[in-house]
């Protein structure tokens, strides 16, 4: 008997949730055969078999939360490993982002356990990962859903359509629902921020009356943030509250908040300072697409040094955006509006855009934060 312990399916993830088992106890499997679909805080991934042999025990049912390094699957196999895949506190880390795998003569690398989108597989019901997550949350049998996606794939909208048709199956008053996947991870991260960060939010209105029509506000904001970090680098940083150390960055890895039905994603535009306006727009569009289909890579959701939330595209003027440690700042952009503006003794109808900057007062002074916000507004209004 050999126990396969759940590997780290990303960078330092503490747990993952079982979405769907592709095998059952007693099944014979081959090496690299997909065993299970797992949802992490970053993506829905498939986990392949490290052995050829018989499945003796599955250590968790659908929707179970499995800790990284905990017993995952017990195999009956004749393969003789050179090392034993034990919990992380019992053996030294091999340095792989996929955790410590029980090894035999087969070499393992980052490609052996998937990081990102699931492998293609042949199953009776074909559905997008986001549709599977939604169906599981709403207790919908995917075999009853009519697919409208490409190549017969069931989309999240297909699941919602079935729910609308089954109007008699609404939730009962007071019924509770456990948080799963991205929404569960969001709750954990927000609680962490509340415990650790000392947040202060300052707000200001940017007069954008003179901006050219149809300006790409998101791209202009990113450019302005990049320029402002050069003048006030303390906001483009990480802070360790335990050691009371901070790390300032020359590169700007900008986290861009993207809202979805499943929860909040924050893909990171790496080296934002090196991209043109056209490149930034393409990156934003690509991220929106990959997030909506849950195909965004976990590596694209890591490493933000500062973040932007353009919540005004939906609604709202001002906010107190939440900082995700170890970063120390996040800028929120509210919905722009027309207002009466005094100018040279006259009243004109102009347009303003509300900005809300939250900073961690443990690592950033009030002066640094106000200078940064003023710099963002100044560079936002620069003529290109």
Short mmCIF file of C-alpha atoms in Angstrom, two decimals, residues 9-372:
data_model
loop_
_atom_site.label_atom_id
_atom_site.label_comp_id
_atom_site.label_asym_id
_atom_site.label_seq_id
_atom_site.Cartn_x
_atom_site.Cartn_y
_atom_site.Cartn_z
CA UNK A 9 -1.24 22.71 -6.41
CA UNK A 10 0.06 26.27 -6.53
CA UNK A 11 2.53 28.48 -4.70
CA UNK A 12 2.10 27.82 -1.02
CA UNK A 13 -1.60 26.90 -1.07
CA UNK A 14 -2.76 25.51 2.27
CA UNK A 15 -5.69 23.47 0.97
CA UNK A 16 -7.78 22.45 -2.02
CA UNK A 17 -11.38 21.32 -2.49
CA UNK A 18 -12.50 18.13 -4.19
CA UNK A 19 -14.78 19.10 -7.07
CA UNK A 20 -15.20 15.76 -8.86
CA UNK A 21 -13.61 12.32 -8.62
CA UNK A 22 -12.95 10.68 -12.00
CA UNK A 23 -12.23 7.33 -10.31
CA UNK A 24 -13.71 5.25 -7.51
CA UNK A 25 -12.31 2.83 -4.99
CA UNK A 26 -11.42 -0.46 -6.67
CA UNK A 27 -10.59 1.12 -10.05
CA UNK A 28 -7.33 0.25 -11.82
CA UNK A 29 -5.44 3.34 -13.00
CA UNK A 30 -2.39 4.16 -15.10
CA UNK A 31 0.39 6.65 -14.45
CA UNK A 32 -0.67 10.21 -15.40
CA UNK A 33 -4.35 9.24 -15.64
CA UNK A 34 -6.49 12.15 -14.34
CA UNK A 35 -7.86 11.14 -10.94
CA UNK A 36 -9.74 14.15 -9.64
CA UNK A 37 -10.70 17.75 -10.33
CA UNK A 38 -9.58 20.03 -7.49
CA UNK A 39 -10.48 23.66 -6.91
CA UNK A 40 -7.96 25.94 -5.23
CA UNK A 41 -8.03 29.63 -4.46
CA UNK A 42 -6.48 30.16 -7.86
CA UNK A 43 -7.87 27.65 -10.36
CA UNK A 44 -9.65 24.39 -11.07
CA UNK A 45 -6.98 21.75 -11.79
CA UNK A 46 -6.74 18.05 -12.55
CA UNK A 47 -4.43 15.84 -10.46
CA UNK A 48 -2.85 12.91 -12.35
CA UNK A 49 -1.98 9.52 -10.88
CA UNK A 50 1.64 9.10 -9.73
CA UNK A 51 1.24 5.29 -9.90
CA UNK A 52 -0.16 2.48 -11.95
CA UNK A 53 -2.24 0.26 -9.71
CA UNK A 54 -5.49 -0.11 -7.81
CA UNK A 55 -7.33 2.63 -5.93
CA UNK A 56 -7.81 1.35 -2.38
CA UNK A 57 -9.14 4.45 -0.63
CA UNK A 58 -10.14 8.00 -1.54
CA UNK A 59 -9.54 10.24 1.47
CA UNK A 60 -12.36 12.71 0.87
CA UNK A 61 -15.72 12.97 -0.85
CA UNK A 62 -16.87 15.64 -3.30
CA UNK A 63 -16.72 19.14 -1.75
CA UNK A 64 -14.31 17.94 0.95
CA UNK A 65 -11.51 20.34 1.90
CA UNK A 66 -8.14 18.56 1.84
CA UNK A 67 -5.11 20.14 3.49
CA UNK A 68 -1.88 20.23 1.49
CA UNK A 69 0.29 17.34 2.67
CA UNK A 70 -2.67 15.34 4.04
CA UNK A 71 -3.42 11.75 2.93
CA UNK A 72 -5.24 11.95 -0.39
CA UNK A 73 -5.34 8.56 -2.14
CA UNK A 74 -4.20 5.09 -1.06
CA UNK A 75 -2.87 2.86 -3.84
CA UNK A 76 -2.14 -0.83 -4.13
CA UNK A 77 0.85 -0.98 -6.47
CA UNK A 78 4.06 -2.91 -7.05
CA UNK A 79 6.06 0.23 -7.85
CA UNK A 80 8.94 0.76 -5.43
CA UNK A 81 9.66 4.44 -4.80
CA UNK A 82 13.08 5.76 -3.86
CA UNK A 83 11.51 8.28 -1.49
CA UNK A 84 8.31 8.24 0.50
CA UNK A 85 5.76 10.99 -0.11
CA UNK A 86 5.01 11.96 3.50
CA UNK A 87 3.35 14.99 5.03
CA UNK A 88 5.34 18.21 4.64
CA UNK A 89 6.41 18.27 8.30
CA UNK A 90 8.03 14.82 8.07
CA UNK A 91 10.31 15.13 5.05
CA UNK A 92 12.45 17.92 3.59
CA UNK A 93 10.93 20.00 0.80
CA UNK A 94 12.20 19.11 -2.65
CA UNK A 95 11.56 22.66 -3.82
CA UNK A 96 8.83 21.86 -6.34
CA UNK A 97 5.83 24.13 -6.59
CA UNK A 98 3.66 21.03 -6.72
CA UNK A 99 4.76 19.79 -3.32
CA UNK A 100 6.40 16.54 -2.28
CA UNK A 101 5.37 13.60 -4.40
CA UNK A 102 6.08 9.97 -3.75
CA UNK A 103 8.67 9.13 -6.37
CA UNK A 104 9.86 6.00 -8.07
CA UNK A 105 12.01 5.71 -11.19
CA UNK A 106 9.79 8.29 -12.83
CA UNK A 107 11.11 11.85 -12.69
CA UNK A 108 8.65 14.54 -11.58
CA UNK A 109 8.74 18.19 -12.53
CA UNK A 110 6.32 21.10 -12.55
CA UNK A 111 4.56 19.73 -15.59
CA UNK A 112 3.63 16.45 -13.95
CA UNK A 113 1.07 17.99 -11.64
CA UNK A 114 -0.91 20.62 -13.43
CA UNK A 115 -0.76 24.30 -12.57
CA UNK A 116 -3.53 26.13 -14.42
CA UNK A 117 -6.24 24.77 -16.65
CA UNK A 118 -7.32 21.10 -16.42
CA UNK A 119 -6.15 18.52 -18.92
CA UNK A 120 -8.58 17.62 -21.63
CA UNK A 121 -10.50 14.48 -20.78
CA UNK A 122 -13.27 12.37 -22.18
CA UNK A 123 -16.28 12.19 -19.88
CA UNK A 124 -19.97 11.64 -20.38
CA UNK A 125 -20.91 15.24 -19.62
CA UNK A 126 -18.70 17.97 -21.07
CA UNK A 127 -18.81 21.24 -19.15
CA UNK A 128 -16.66 24.28 -18.50
CA UNK A 129 -14.98 24.23 -15.06
CA UNK A 130 -16.97 27.29 -14.02
CA UNK A 131 -20.19 25.52 -15.03
CA UNK A 132 -19.23 22.49 -12.91
CA UNK A 133 -18.54 24.71 -9.92
CA UNK A 134 -21.85 26.55 -10.33
CA UNK A 135 -23.79 23.32 -10.83
CA UNK A 136 -22.25 21.84 -7.70
CA UNK A 137 -23.10 24.91 -5.65
CA UNK A 138 -26.71 24.91 -6.89
CA UNK A 139 -27.12 21.10 -6.73
CA UNK A 140 -27.81 20.89 -10.46
CA UNK A 141 -27.48 17.59 -12.33
CA UNK A 142 -25.35 18.46 -15.35
CA UNK A 143 -26.89 15.62 -17.33
CA UNK A 144 -30.13 17.63 -17.36
CA UNK A 145 -28.49 20.77 -18.77
CA UNK A 146 -28.69 21.55 -22.48
CA UNK A 147 -25.22 22.64 -23.70
CA UNK A 148 -24.85 25.70 -25.94
CA UNK A 149 -21.08 26.18 -25.72
CA UNK A 150 -18.47 25.29 -28.32
CA UNK A 151 -18.10 21.57 -29.08
CA UNK A 152 -21.11 20.75 -26.92
CA UNK A 153 -19.69 22.25 -23.71
CA UNK A 154 -22.06 23.27 -20.93
CA UNK A 155 -21.53 26.92 -19.97
CA UNK A 156 -22.40 28.69 -16.69
CA UNK A 157 -25.28 30.40 -18.52
CA UNK A 158 -26.67 26.98 -19.48
CA UNK A 159 -26.78 26.03 -15.78
CA UNK A 160 -28.49 29.31 -14.92
CA UNK A 161 -31.02 28.75 -17.69
CA UNK A 162 -32.01 25.38 -16.21
CA UNK A 163 -32.40 26.99 -12.77
CA UNK A 164 -34.70 29.64 -14.26
CA UNK A 165 -36.79 26.93 -15.85
CA UNK A 166 -37.08 25.04 -12.57
CA UNK A 167 -38.73 27.87 -10.69
CA UNK A 168 -40.18 25.44 -8.16
CA UNK A 169 -36.69 24.57 -6.84
CA UNK A 170 -35.94 27.88 -5.12
CA UNK A 171 -34.08 27.92 -1.81
CA UNK A 172 -36.07 27.70 1.40
CA UNK A 173 -35.98 30.70 3.78
CA UNK A 174 -33.04 30.47 6.17
CA UNK A 175 -31.22 27.81 4.16
CA UNK A 176 -27.43 28.04 4.56
CA UNK A 177 -24.75 27.42 1.98
CA UNK A 178 -21.12 26.50 2.59
CA UNK A 179 -18.54 28.66 0.82
CA UNK A 180 -16.48 26.86 -1.79
CA UNK A 181 -13.52 27.53 -4.02
CA UNK A 182 -12.72 31.14 -4.87
CA UNK A 183 -15.43 32.55 -2.60
CA UNK A 184 -14.08 30.52 0.33
CA UNK A 185 -10.54 31.69 -0.39
CA UNK A 186 -11.77 35.29 -0.62
CA UNK A 187 -13.32 35.01 2.84
CA UNK A 188 -10.05 33.69 4.26
CA UNK A 189 -7.95 36.41 2.65
CA UNK A 190 -10.30 39.18 3.79
CA UNK A 191 -10.18 37.85 7.35
CA UNK A 192 -6.37 37.76 7.18
CA UNK A 193 -6.30 41.37 6.01
CA UNK A 194 -8.63 42.42 8.82
CA UNK A 195 -6.37 40.77 11.41
CA UNK A 196 -3.04 42.05 10.14
CA UNK A 197 -3.37 45.32 8.22
CA UNK A 198 -3.76 48.78 9.77
CA UNK A 199 -5.72 50.38 6.91
CA UNK A 200 -6.29 54.06 6.27
CA UNK A 201 -8.25 55.32 3.28
CA UNK A 202 -7.94 58.76 1.70
CA UNK A 203 -10.21 60.01 -1.08
CA UNK A 204 -9.95 62.67 -3.75
CA UNK A 205 -11.78 63.68 -6.91
CA UNK A 206 -9.84 63.88 -10.15
CA UNK A 207 -11.12 66.51 -12.59
CA UNK A 208 -11.08 64.60 -15.88
CA UNK A 209 -13.05 67.19 -17.87
CA UNK A 210 -10.14 67.79 -20.25
CA UNK A 211 -9.43 64.13 -20.97
CA UNK A 212 -9.94 63.19 -24.62
CA UNK A 213 -13.29 61.52 -25.39
CA UNK A 214 -13.32 57.71 -25.15
CA UNK A 215 -10.11 57.65 -23.13
CA UNK A 216 -9.19 54.20 -21.82
CA UNK A 217 -9.48 55.06 -18.12
CA UNK A 218 -8.20 51.69 -16.87
CA UNK A 219 -5.03 51.94 -18.95
CA UNK A 220 -4.49 55.60 -18.02
CA UNK A 221 -4.87 54.70 -14.34
CA UNK A 222 -2.30 51.91 -14.64
CA UNK A 223 0.14 54.27 -16.36
CA UNK A 224 -0.49 56.89 -13.67
CA UNK A 225 0.06 54.36 -10.86
CA UNK A 226 3.34 53.25 -12.43
CA UNK A 227 4.54 56.85 -12.67
CA UNK A 228 3.45 57.61 -9.09
CA UNK A 229 5.37 54.62 -7.70
CA UNK A 230 8.57 56.12 -9.07
CA UNK A 231 7.91 59.27 -7.05
CA UNK A 232 6.64 57.45 -3.94
CA UNK A 233 8.13 53.92 -4.02
CA UNK A 234 6.96 53.10 -0.48
CA UNK A 235 3.50 52.22 -1.83
CA UNK A 236 4.91 49.69 -4.30
CA UNK A 237 6.11 47.34 -1.61
CA UNK A 238 5.58 44.29 0.60
CA UNK A 239 5.55 44.46 4.38
CA UNK A 240 6.26 41.69 6.91
CA UNK A 241 4.44 42.53 10.13
CA UNK A 242 6.30 39.90 12.15
CA UNK A 243 9.83 40.98 11.33
CA UNK A 244 8.82 44.61 10.71
CA UNK A 245 10.63 44.58 7.38
CA UNK A 246 9.54 45.98 4.06
CA UNK A 247 10.68 45.28 0.52
CA UNK A 248 10.51 48.04 -2.07
CA UNK A 249 10.17 47.09 -5.74
CA UNK A 250 11.47 48.78 -8.85
CA UNK A 251 9.13 46.65 -10.96
CA UNK A 252 5.40 47.28 -10.76
CA UNK A 253 3.40 44.05 -10.63
CA UNK A 254 -0.12 45.43 -10.65
CA UNK A 255 -3.02 43.35 -9.36
CA UNK A 256 -6.26 44.05 -11.23
CA UNK A 257 -9.45 43.16 -9.35
CA UNK A 258 -11.92 41.24 -11.54
CA UNK A 259 -15.37 40.40 -10.18
CA UNK A 260 -17.08 37.15 -11.19
CA UNK A 261 -20.12 35.16 -10.09
CA UNK A 262 -17.79 32.67 -8.38
CA UNK A 263 -15.87 35.33 -6.45
CA UNK A 264 -13.06 37.88 -6.73
CA UNK A 265 -9.98 37.24 -8.87
CA UNK A 266 -6.92 39.50 -8.92
CA UNK A 267 -4.74 38.65 -11.92
CA UNK A 268 -1.39 40.40 -11.93
CA UNK A 269 0.03 42.49 -14.77
CA UNK A 270 3.72 41.70 -14.37
CA UNK A 271 6.18 44.52 -15.09
CA UNK A 272 3.38 46.95 -15.89
CA UNK A 273 5.97 49.69 -16.40
CA UNK A 274 7.35 47.93 -19.48
CA UNK A 275 4.07 47.72 -21.44
CA UNK A 276 2.60 50.16 -23.93
CA UNK A 277 -1.00 51.32 -23.68
CA UNK A 278 -2.02 48.91 -26.44
CA UNK A 279 -0.26 46.02 -24.69
CA UNK A 280 -1.91 46.85 -21.36
CA UNK A 281 -5.36 46.87 -22.96
CA UNK A 282 -4.67 43.48 -24.56
CA UNK A 283 -3.47 42.02 -21.23
CA UNK A 284 -6.59 43.33 -19.46
CA UNK A 285 -8.88 41.83 -22.09
CA UNK A 286 -7.03 38.51 -22.02
CA UNK A 287 -7.30 38.33 -18.23
CA UNK A 288 -11.02 39.08 -18.28
CA UNK A 289 -11.52 36.24 -20.73
CA UNK A 290 -9.35 33.71 -18.88
CA UNK A 291 -10.93 34.59 -15.53
CA UNK A 292 -14.46 34.18 -16.90
CA UNK A 293 -13.61 30.69 -18.20
CA UNK A 294 -11.53 29.77 -15.12
CA UNK A 295 -8.53 29.09 -17.35
CA UNK A 296 -6.31 31.73 -15.74
CA UNK A 297 -3.00 30.29 -14.56
CA UNK A 298 -2.26 30.35 -10.81
CA UNK A 299 1.07 32.03 -11.58
CA UNK A 300 -0.90 34.95 -13.05
CA UNK A 301 -2.66 35.43 -9.70
CA UNK A 302 0.51 35.87 -7.63
CA UNK A 303 3.07 38.50 -6.83
CA UNK A 304 1.11 41.78 -6.85
CA UNK A 305 3.09 44.70 -5.43
CA UNK A 306 0.15 47.14 -5.64
CA UNK A 307 -3.47 46.74 -6.82
CA UNK A 308 -6.22 48.58 -8.70
CA UNK A 309 -9.98 48.09 -8.28
CA UNK A 310 -12.01 49.84 -10.97
CA UNK A 311 -15.30 49.18 -9.17
CA UNK A 312 -16.92 52.28 -10.68
CA UNK A 313 -17.49 50.33 -13.88
CA UNK A 314 -20.35 48.67 -11.95
CA UNK A 315 -21.50 51.29 -9.44
CA UNK A 316 -20.30 53.34 -6.49
CA UNK A 317 -18.31 56.52 -5.94
CA UNK A 318 -16.06 55.93 -2.95
CA UNK A 319 -14.92 52.82 -1.10
CA UNK A 320 -12.42 51.47 1.40
CA UNK A 321 -10.62 48.87 -0.76
CA UNK A 322 -9.10 45.93 1.12
CA UNK A 323 -5.33 45.38 1.03
CA UNK A 324 -4.15 41.79 0.57
CA UNK A 325 -0.91 41.23 2.53
CA UNK A 326 1.98 41.48 1.97
CA UNK A 327 1.14 44.42 -0.32
CA UNK A 328 0.65 47.82 1.33
CA UNK A 329 -1.64 49.75 -1.03
CA UNK A 330 -4.65 49.48 -3.31
CA UNK A 331 -6.30 52.21 -5.39
CA UNK A 332 -10.06 52.15 -5.98
CA UNK A 333 -11.68 54.04 -8.85
CA UNK A 334 -15.37 54.98 -8.55
CA UNK A 335 -17.94 55.92 -11.16
CA UNK A 336 -17.24 59.26 -12.85
CA UNK A 337 -20.00 61.87 -13.00
CA UNK A 338 -20.81 65.36 -14.19
CA UNK A 339 -20.69 68.14 -11.60
CA UNK A 340 -20.66 71.93 -11.42
CA UNK A 341 -17.03 73.09 -11.23
CA UNK A 342 -15.90 76.67 -10.43
CA UNK A 343 -13.19 77.74 -12.87
CA UNK A 344 -11.74 81.25 -13.17
CA UNK A 345 -14.80 82.84 -11.64
CA UNK A 346 -17.20 80.85 -13.82
CA UNK A 347 -19.28 77.74 -13.20
CA UNK A 348 -18.86 75.01 -15.81
CA UNK A 349 -20.24 71.50 -16.09
CA UNK A 350 -17.27 69.17 -15.85
CA UNK A 351 -16.60 65.52 -15.10
CA UNK A 352 -14.88 64.15 -12.01
CA UNK A 353 -13.66 60.68 -11.14
CA UNK A 354 -13.54 59.69 -7.44
CA UNK A 355 -10.43 57.87 -6.25
CA UNK A 356 -10.02 55.99 -2.95
CA UNK A 357 -6.54 54.95 -1.80
CA UNK A 358 -6.18 52.47 1.05
CA UNK A 359 -2.69 52.07 2.53
CA UNK A 360 -1.19 50.07 5.38
CA UNK A 361 -0.21 52.68 7.97
CA UNK A 362 2.34 50.28 9.48
CA UNK A 363 4.52 50.67 6.39
CA UNK A 364 3.34 53.91 4.74
CA UNK A 365 3.08 57.38 6.23
CA UNK A 366 0.14 59.69 5.62
CA UNK A 367 2.43 62.09 3.77
CA UNK A 368 3.68 59.38 1.43
CA UNK A 369 0.14 58.24 0.70
CA UNK A 370 -1.21 61.74 -0.04
CA UNK A 371 1.78 62.54 -2.24
CA UNK A 372 1.22 59.28 -4.10
#
